[in-house]
Amino acid sequence: MQKTPELKRIFRSFFSCAILLALIFSQSESGAKAAEQKTQTLRVLCYNIHYGQGTDGKYDVARLAKVIQETKPDLVALQEVDVGVKRSGRVHEAQRLAELTGLAVRFGPTQHYEGGLFGNAVLTRLPILDVKIQPLPYTESTPQKVTYPRGAIIVTVRGANDKPLRFISTHFQHNLPEDRIEEAKAINAHFTLDSDIPTILAGDMNATPDAEPIQILLKQWTNAIDDKATPSAPSTKPRSRIDYIFYRPATDFEVIETRVIAEPLASDHCPVFAILKWKQK
């Protein structure tokens, strides 16, 4: 059948519209995939493990590993970790937790103790790019008042789109308020002034939300905390919120969920858990 000029015009118009719609759907699909690639959900846990000792007096690293595994975390900040210490049976607790959870581990010692090392650690399922240990200010121990050296372990991991993310585990002084203030200032000085890398800070700050160390941190960090500031310690009958997950910059993250996990046995602290949406630029 011979096509008339009018019919040819209709066919050309039809094919033009089809091509245009195909391009629109293709671009829309590509845009959706790009948006999906630039957002990553992170499951973050902060846990002071009391050097492996539960509230029943037993040292049980496997019990702690089970608590950690139940949250299916991507990043875990641990405090009070023993490695080769007499009291906890010379166990390398960081390595053992990694074996039991299937996560990679990095240990950041802060002091020698009973023939071994004591400090902070990070567990992660994300590829590790870099590790650093940063000492924090503290007042040296005296016969009248026992204190401990303080520090932070900083693990930089690779997220989706090969973007770097910095994750910090730290533990502030337990019995000197002035040390905690200086430690908060040091955290801000070390990790907020010289880099724009998205960062998550987690730890046992030994300070309640209204205390000065937390207020100092809030000048540079956003607190991923529930409205009630649910207490996290002691784990048997929690009275104080002293364990935290912070992040910066605020625009790079969105809190999807945040809670304290009611776990009274494995440690004298309850774990603090958050799900963050990381918006990668």
CSV table of C-alpha atoms in Angstrom, one decimal:
chain,number,residue,atom,x,y,z
A,1,MET,CA,0.0,0.0,0.0
A,2,GLN,CA,1.4,3.4,-1.0
A,3,LYS,CA,1.6,5.8,1.9
A,4,THR,CA,0.1,9.2,1.4
A,5,PRO,CA,2.0,12.3,2.6
A,6,GLU,CA,-0.4,12.7,5.4
A,7,LEU,CA,0.1,9.1,6.6
A,8,LYS,CA,3.9,9.5,6.3
A,9,ARG,CA,3.6,12.6,8.6
A,10,ILE,CA,1.6,10.7,11.1
A,11,PHE,CA,4.1,7.8,11.2
A,12,ARG,CA,7.0,10.3,11.6
A,13,SER,CA,5.2,12.0,14.4
A,14,PHE,CA,4.5,8.7,16.1
A,15,PHE,CA,8.1,7.5,15.9
A,16,SER,CA,9.4,10.8,17.2
A,17,CYS,CA,7.1,10.6,20.2
A,18,ALA,CA,8.2,7.0,20.8
A,19,ILE,CA,11.9,7.9,20.7
A,20,LEU,CA,11.3,10.8,23.0
A,21,LEU,CA,9.4,8.7,25.6
A,22,ALA,CA,12.1,6.1,25.4
A,23,LEU,CA,14.8,8.7,26.2
A,24,ILE,CA,12.7,10.1,29.0
A,25,PHE,CA,12.2,6.7,30.7
A,26,SER,CA,15.9,5.9,30.1
A,27,GLN,CA,17.0,9.1,31.7
A,28,SER,CA,14.6,8.7,34.6
A,29,GLU,CA,15.8,5.1,35.3
A,30,SER,CA,19.5,6.3,35.1
A,31,GLY,CA,18.7,9.1,37.5
A,32,ALA,CA,17.0,6.7,39.9
A,33,LYS,CA,20.0,4.4,39.8
A,34,ALA,CA,22.4,7.3,40.4
A,35,ALA,CA,20.3,8.5,43.4
A,36,GLU,CA,20.3,5.0,44.8
A,37,GLN,CA,24.1,4.7,44.4
A,38,LYS,CA,24.6,7.9,46.3
A,39,THR,CA,22.7,6.8,49.4
A,40,GLN,CA,23.9,4.1,51.7
A,41,THR,CA,22.2,2.8,54.8
A,42,LEU,CA,24.6,2.2,57.7
A,43,ARG,CA,23.8,0.1,60.8
A,44,VAL,CA,26.0,1.5,63.7
A,45,LEU,CA,26.6,0.1,67.1
A,46,CYS,CA,28.4,1.5,70.1
A,47,TYR,CA,29.2,-0.9,72.9
A,48,ASN,CA,31.3,-0.7,76.1
A,49,ILE,CA,32.0,-4.4,76.6
A,50,HIS,CA,33.5,-4.1,80.1
A,51,TYR,CA,36.6,-6.1,79.1
A,52,GLY,CA,34.4,-9.2,78.4
A,53,GLN,CA,32.9,-9.5,81.9
A,54,GLY,CA,29.1,-9.6,82.2
A,55,THR,CA,27.0,-8.5,85.2
A,56,ASP,CA,27.1,-12.2,86.4
A,57,GLY,CA,30.9,-11.9,86.8
A,58,LYS,CA,31.6,-14.3,83.9
A,59,TYR,CA,34.0,-13.5,81.1
A,60,ASP,CA,32.1,-14.5,77.9
A,61,VAL,CA,33.2,-13.0,74.6
A,62,ALA,CA,30.9,-15.3,72.7
A,63,ARG,CA,27.9,-13.8,74.5
A,64,LEU,CA,29.0,-10.3,73.5
A,65,ALA,CA,29.5,-11.5,69.9
A,66,LYS,CA,25.9,-12.7,69.8
A,67,VAL,CA,24.6,-9.4,71.1
A,68,ILE,CA,26.6,-7.6,68.3
A,69,GLN,CA,25.5,-10.0,65.6
A,70,GLU,CA,21.8,-9.6,66.4
A,71,THR,CA,22.0,-6.0,65.2
A,72,LYS,CA,23.6,-6.9,61.8
A,73,PRO,CA,25.9,-3.9,62.1
A,74,ASP,CA,28.1,-2.3,59.4
A,75,LEU,CA,30.2,-0.4,62.0
A,76,VAL,CA,30.8,-1.2,65.6
A,77,ALA,CA,32.6,1.0,68.1
A,78,LEU,CA,33.9,-0.9,71.1
A,79,GLN,CA,35.3,0.4,74.4
A,80,GLU,CA,37.1,-1.4,77.3
A,81,VAL,CA,38.6,-4.1,75.1
A,82,ASP,CA,41.3,-6.5,76.6
A,83,VAL,CA,44.0,-8.0,74.6
A,84,GLY,CA,46.2,-10.5,76.4
A,85,VAL,CA,45.2,-9.3,79.8
A,86,LYS,CA,45.5,-11.6,82.8
A,87,ARG,CA,42.0,-10.8,84.3
A,88,SER,CA,40.2,-11.9,81.1
A,89,GLY,CA,42.3,-15.1,80.5
A,90,ARG,CA,44.9,-13.6,78.1
A,91,VAL,CA,42.2,-13.6,75.3
A,92,HIS,CA,42.7,-11.3,72.3
A,93,GLU,CA,39.1,-10.1,72.6
A,94,ALA,CA,39.2,-7.9,69.5
A,95,GLN,CA,40.4,-10.7,67.3
A,96,ARG,CA,38.0,-13.2,68.9
A,97,LEU,CA,35.0,-10.9,68.3
A,98,ALA,CA,36.0,-10.5,64.7
A,99,GLU,CA,36.2,-14.2,64.3
A,100,LEU,CA,32.8,-14.8,65.9
A,101,THR,CA,31.0,-12.0,64.0
A,102,GLY,CA,32.7,-12.3,60.7
A,103,LEU,CA,33.7,-8.6,60.7
A,104,ALA,CA,37.1,-7.0,60.2
A,105,VAL,CA,38.7,-5.5,63.3
A,106,ARG,CA,41.2,-2.9,64.3
A,107,PHE,CA,42.4,-2.4,67.8
A,108,GLY,CA,43.5,0.9,69.4
A,109,PRO,CA,45.3,0.3,72.7
A,110,THR,CA,45.4,3.1,75.2
A,111,GLN,CA,47.4,1.4,78.0
A,112,HIS,CA,49.3,-1.6,79.2
A,113,TYR,CA,47.4,-3.6,81.8
A,114,GLU,CA,48.2,-6.9,83.6
A,115,GLY,CA,50.7,-8.1,81.0
A,116,GLY,CA,48.5,-7.1,78.0
A,117,LEU,CA,46.8,-4.1,76.4
A,118,PHE,CA,43.5,-2.3,77.0
A,119,GLY,CA,41.7,0.1,74.8
A,120,ASN,CA,39.1,0.7,72.0
A,121,ALA,CA,38.4,-1.2,68.8
A,122,VAL,CA,36.3,-1.0,65.6
A,123,LEU,CA,34.5,-3.8,63.9
A,124,THR,CA,33.3,-3.3,60.3
A,125,ARG,CA,32.0,-5.1,57.3
A,126,LEU,CA,33.1,-2.3,55.0
A,127,PRO,CA,36.5,-2.2,53.2
A,128,ILE,CA,39.2,-0.5,55.4
A,129,LEU,CA,41.3,2.3,53.8
A,130,ASP,CA,43.2,3.7,56.8
A,131,VAL,CA,43.7,3.4,60.5
A,132,LYS,CA,44.9,5.9,63.0
A,133,ILE,CA,45.2,6.0,66.8
A,134,GLN,CA,44.9,9.4,68.5
A,135,PRO,CA,45.9,9.9,72.1
A,136,LEU,CA,43.6,12.2,74.1
A,137,PRO,CA,44.5,14.5,77.0
A,138,TYR,CA,44.2,13.0,80.5
A,139,THR,CA,45.4,13.5,84.1
A,140,GLU,CA,47.9,11.0,85.2
A,141,SER,CA,47.0,8.6,88.0
A,142,THR,CA,48.0,9.3,91.6
A,143,PRO,CA,47.9,7.2,94.8
A,144,GLN,CA,44.8,9.2,95.7
A,145,LYS,CA,42.9,8.9,92.4
A,146,VAL,CA,43.3,6.2,89.7
A,147,THR,CA,42.8,7.4,86.2
A,148,TYR,CA,43.5,5.9,82.8
A,149,PRO,CA,45.1,7.1,79.6
A,150,ARG,CA,42.5,8.0,76.9
A,151,GLY,CA,42.5,7.8,73.2
A,152,ALA,CA,40.5,7.2,70.0
A,153,ILE,CA,40.8,4.8,67.1
A,154,ILE,CA,39.9,6.2,63.7
A,155,VAL,CA,39.1,3.8,60.9
A,156,THR,CA,38.5,5.2,57.4
A,157,VAL,CA,36.3,2.8,55.4
A,158,ARG,CA,35.1,2.8,51.8
A,159,GLY,CA,31.4,3.2,51.1
A,160,ALA,CA,29.4,3.0,47.9
A,161,ASN,CA,30.7,5.0,45.0
A,162,ASP,CA,34.2,4.5,46.6
A,163,LYS,CA,33.5,7.4,49.0
A,164,PRO,CA,35.5,7.5,52.2
A,165,LEU,CA,33.8,7.5,55.6
A,166,ARG,CA,35.6,8.0,58.9
A,167,PHE,CA,34.5,6.0,62.0
A,168,ILE,CA,35.8,6.8,65.5
A,169,SER,CA,35.6,4.8,68.7
A,170,THR,CA,36.5,6.6,71.9
A,171,HIS,CA,36.2,6.5,75.7
A,172,PHE,CA,36.3,9.6,78.0
A,173,GLN,CA,37.7,9.6,81.5
A,174,HIS,CA,35.4,8.1,84.1
A,175,ASN,CA,36.2,10.1,87.2
A,176,LEU,CA,37.6,13.5,86.3
A,177,PRO,CA,35.1,16.0,84.8
A,178,GLU,CA,37.9,18.3,83.7
A,179,ASP,CA,39.5,15.5,81.7
A,180,ARG,CA,36.2,14.8,79.9
A,181,ILE,CA,36.0,18.5,78.9
A,182,GLU,CA,39.5,18.5,77.5
A,183,GLU,CA,38.9,15.3,75.7
A,184,ALA,CA,35.8,16.7,74.0
A,185,LYS,CA,37.7,19.7,72.9
A,186,ALA,CA,40.5,17.5,71.6
A,187,ILE,CA,38.0,15.5,69.6
A,188,ASN,CA,36.6,18.7,68.0
A,189,ALA,CA,40.1,19.9,67.3
A,190,HIS,CA,41.4,16.7,65.7
A,191,PHE,CA,38.4,15.7,63.7
A,192,THR,CA,36.3,18.7,62.7
A,193,LEU,CA,38.7,21.4,61.7
A,194,ASP,CA,41.0,19.9,59.0
A,195,SER,CA,38.7,17.6,57.0
A,196,ASP,CA,35.4,17.5,55.3
A,197,ILE,CA,35.3,13.7,55.3
A,198,PRO,CA,31.9,12.5,56.6
A,199,THR,CA,32.5,11.1,60.1
A,200,ILE,CA,30.7,9.0,62.7
A,201,LEU,CA,31.9,9.3,66.3
A,202,ALA,CA,30.8,6.7,68.8
A,203,GLY,CA,31.8,6.1,72.4
A,204,ASP,CA,31.4,6.0,76.1
A,205,MET,CA,31.7,9.7,77.0
A,206,ASN,CA,31.0,9.2,80.7
A,207,ALA,CA,28.8,12.3,80.6
A,208,THR,CA,25.0,12.9,80.5
A,209,PRO,CA,23.5,14.8,77.5
A,210,ASP,CA,23.3,18.1,79.5
A,211,ALA,CA,26.9,17.9,80.7
A,212,GLU,CA,29.6,20.2,79.4
A,213,PRO,CA,31.6,17.6,77.4
A,214,ILE,CA,28.5,16.7,75.4
A,215,GLN,CA,27.6,20.4,74.8
A,216,ILE,CA,31.1,21.0,73.5
A,217,LEU,CA,30.8,18.1,71.1
A,218,LEU,CA,27.4,19.4,69.9
A,219,LYS,CA,29.1,22.5,68.6
A,220,GLN,CA,30.5,20.4,65.8
A,221,TRP,CA,28.5,17.1,65.9
A,222,THR,CA,24.9,16.0,65.7
A,223,ASN,CA,23.7,13.5,68.3
A,224,ALA,CA,21.8,10.5,67.0
A,225,ILE,CA,19.8,10.2,70.2
A,226,ASP,CA,16.2,9.4,70.9
A,227,ASP,CA,13.9,12.1,72.3
A,228,LYS,CA,13.9,10.5,75.8
A,229,ALA,CA,17.7,10.1,75.9
A,230,THR,CA,17.2,6.6,77.1
A,231,PRO,CA,19.7,5.6,79.8
A,232,SER,CA,22.5,3.2,78.8
A,233,ALA,CA,24.2,2.5,82.1
A,234,PRO,CA,24.4,0.5,84.3
A,235,SER,CA,22.9,-2.2,82.1
A,236,THR,CA,20.9,-3.9,84.9
A,237,LYS,CA,18.9,-0.8,85.9
A,238,PRO,CA,20.0,2.0,83.5
A,239,ARG,CA,20.0,5.5,85.1
A,240,SER,CA,22.3,7.6,82.9
A,241,ARG,CA,22.8,8.1,79.2
A,242,ILE,CA,26.6,8.1,78.7
A,243,ASP,CA,27.0,6.2,75.5
A,244,TYR,CA,26.5,8.0,72.2
A,245,ILE,CA,26.6,8.0,68.4
A,246,PHE,CA,27.4,11.4,66.8
A,247,TYR,CA,27.9,12.3,63.1
A,248,ARG,CA,29.0,15.2,60.9
A,249,PRO,CA,28.3,17.1,58.7
A,250,ALA,CA,24.6,17.0,59.6
A,251,THR,CA,23.5,17.4,56.0
A,252,ASP,CA,25.3,14.2,55.0
A,253,PHE,CA,23.3,11.9,57.3
A,254,GLU,CA,19.7,11.2,58.2
A,255,VAL,CA,18.7,9.2,61.3
A,256,ILE,CA,16.3,6.4,60.4
A,257,GLU,CA,16.3,4.7,63.8
A,258,THR,CA,18.1,5.1,67.1
A,259,ARG,CA,17.7,3.2,70.4
A,260,VAL,CA,19.4,1.7,73.4
A,261,ILE,CA,19.3,-2.1,73.4
A,262,ALA,CA,18.0,-3.5,76.7
A,263,GLU,CA,20.8,-6.1,77.3
A,264,PRO,CA,21.4,-6.5,81.1
A,265,LEU,CA,23.8,-9.5,81.2
A,266,ALA,CA,26.7,-9.4,78.6
A,267,SER,CA,28.3,-6.1,79.9
A,268,ASP,CA,27.7,-3.4,82.5
A,269,HIS,CA,26.7,-1.0,79.6
A,270,CYS,CA,23.8,-1.4,77.2
A,271,PRO,CA,24.6,-1.2,73.5
A,272,VAL,CA,23.5,1.9,71.6
A,273,PHE,CA,22.3,1.4,68.1
A,274,ALA,CA,21.4,3.6,65.1
A,275,ILE,CA,20.5,3.3,61.5
A,276,LEU,CA,21.8,6.2,59.5
A,277,LYS,CA,21.2,7.1,55.8
A,278,TRP,CA,24.5,8.4,54.4
A,279,LYS,CA,24.0,10.8,51.5
A,280,GLN,CA,27.1,10.5,49.5
A,281,LYS,CA,28.0,13.6,47.5
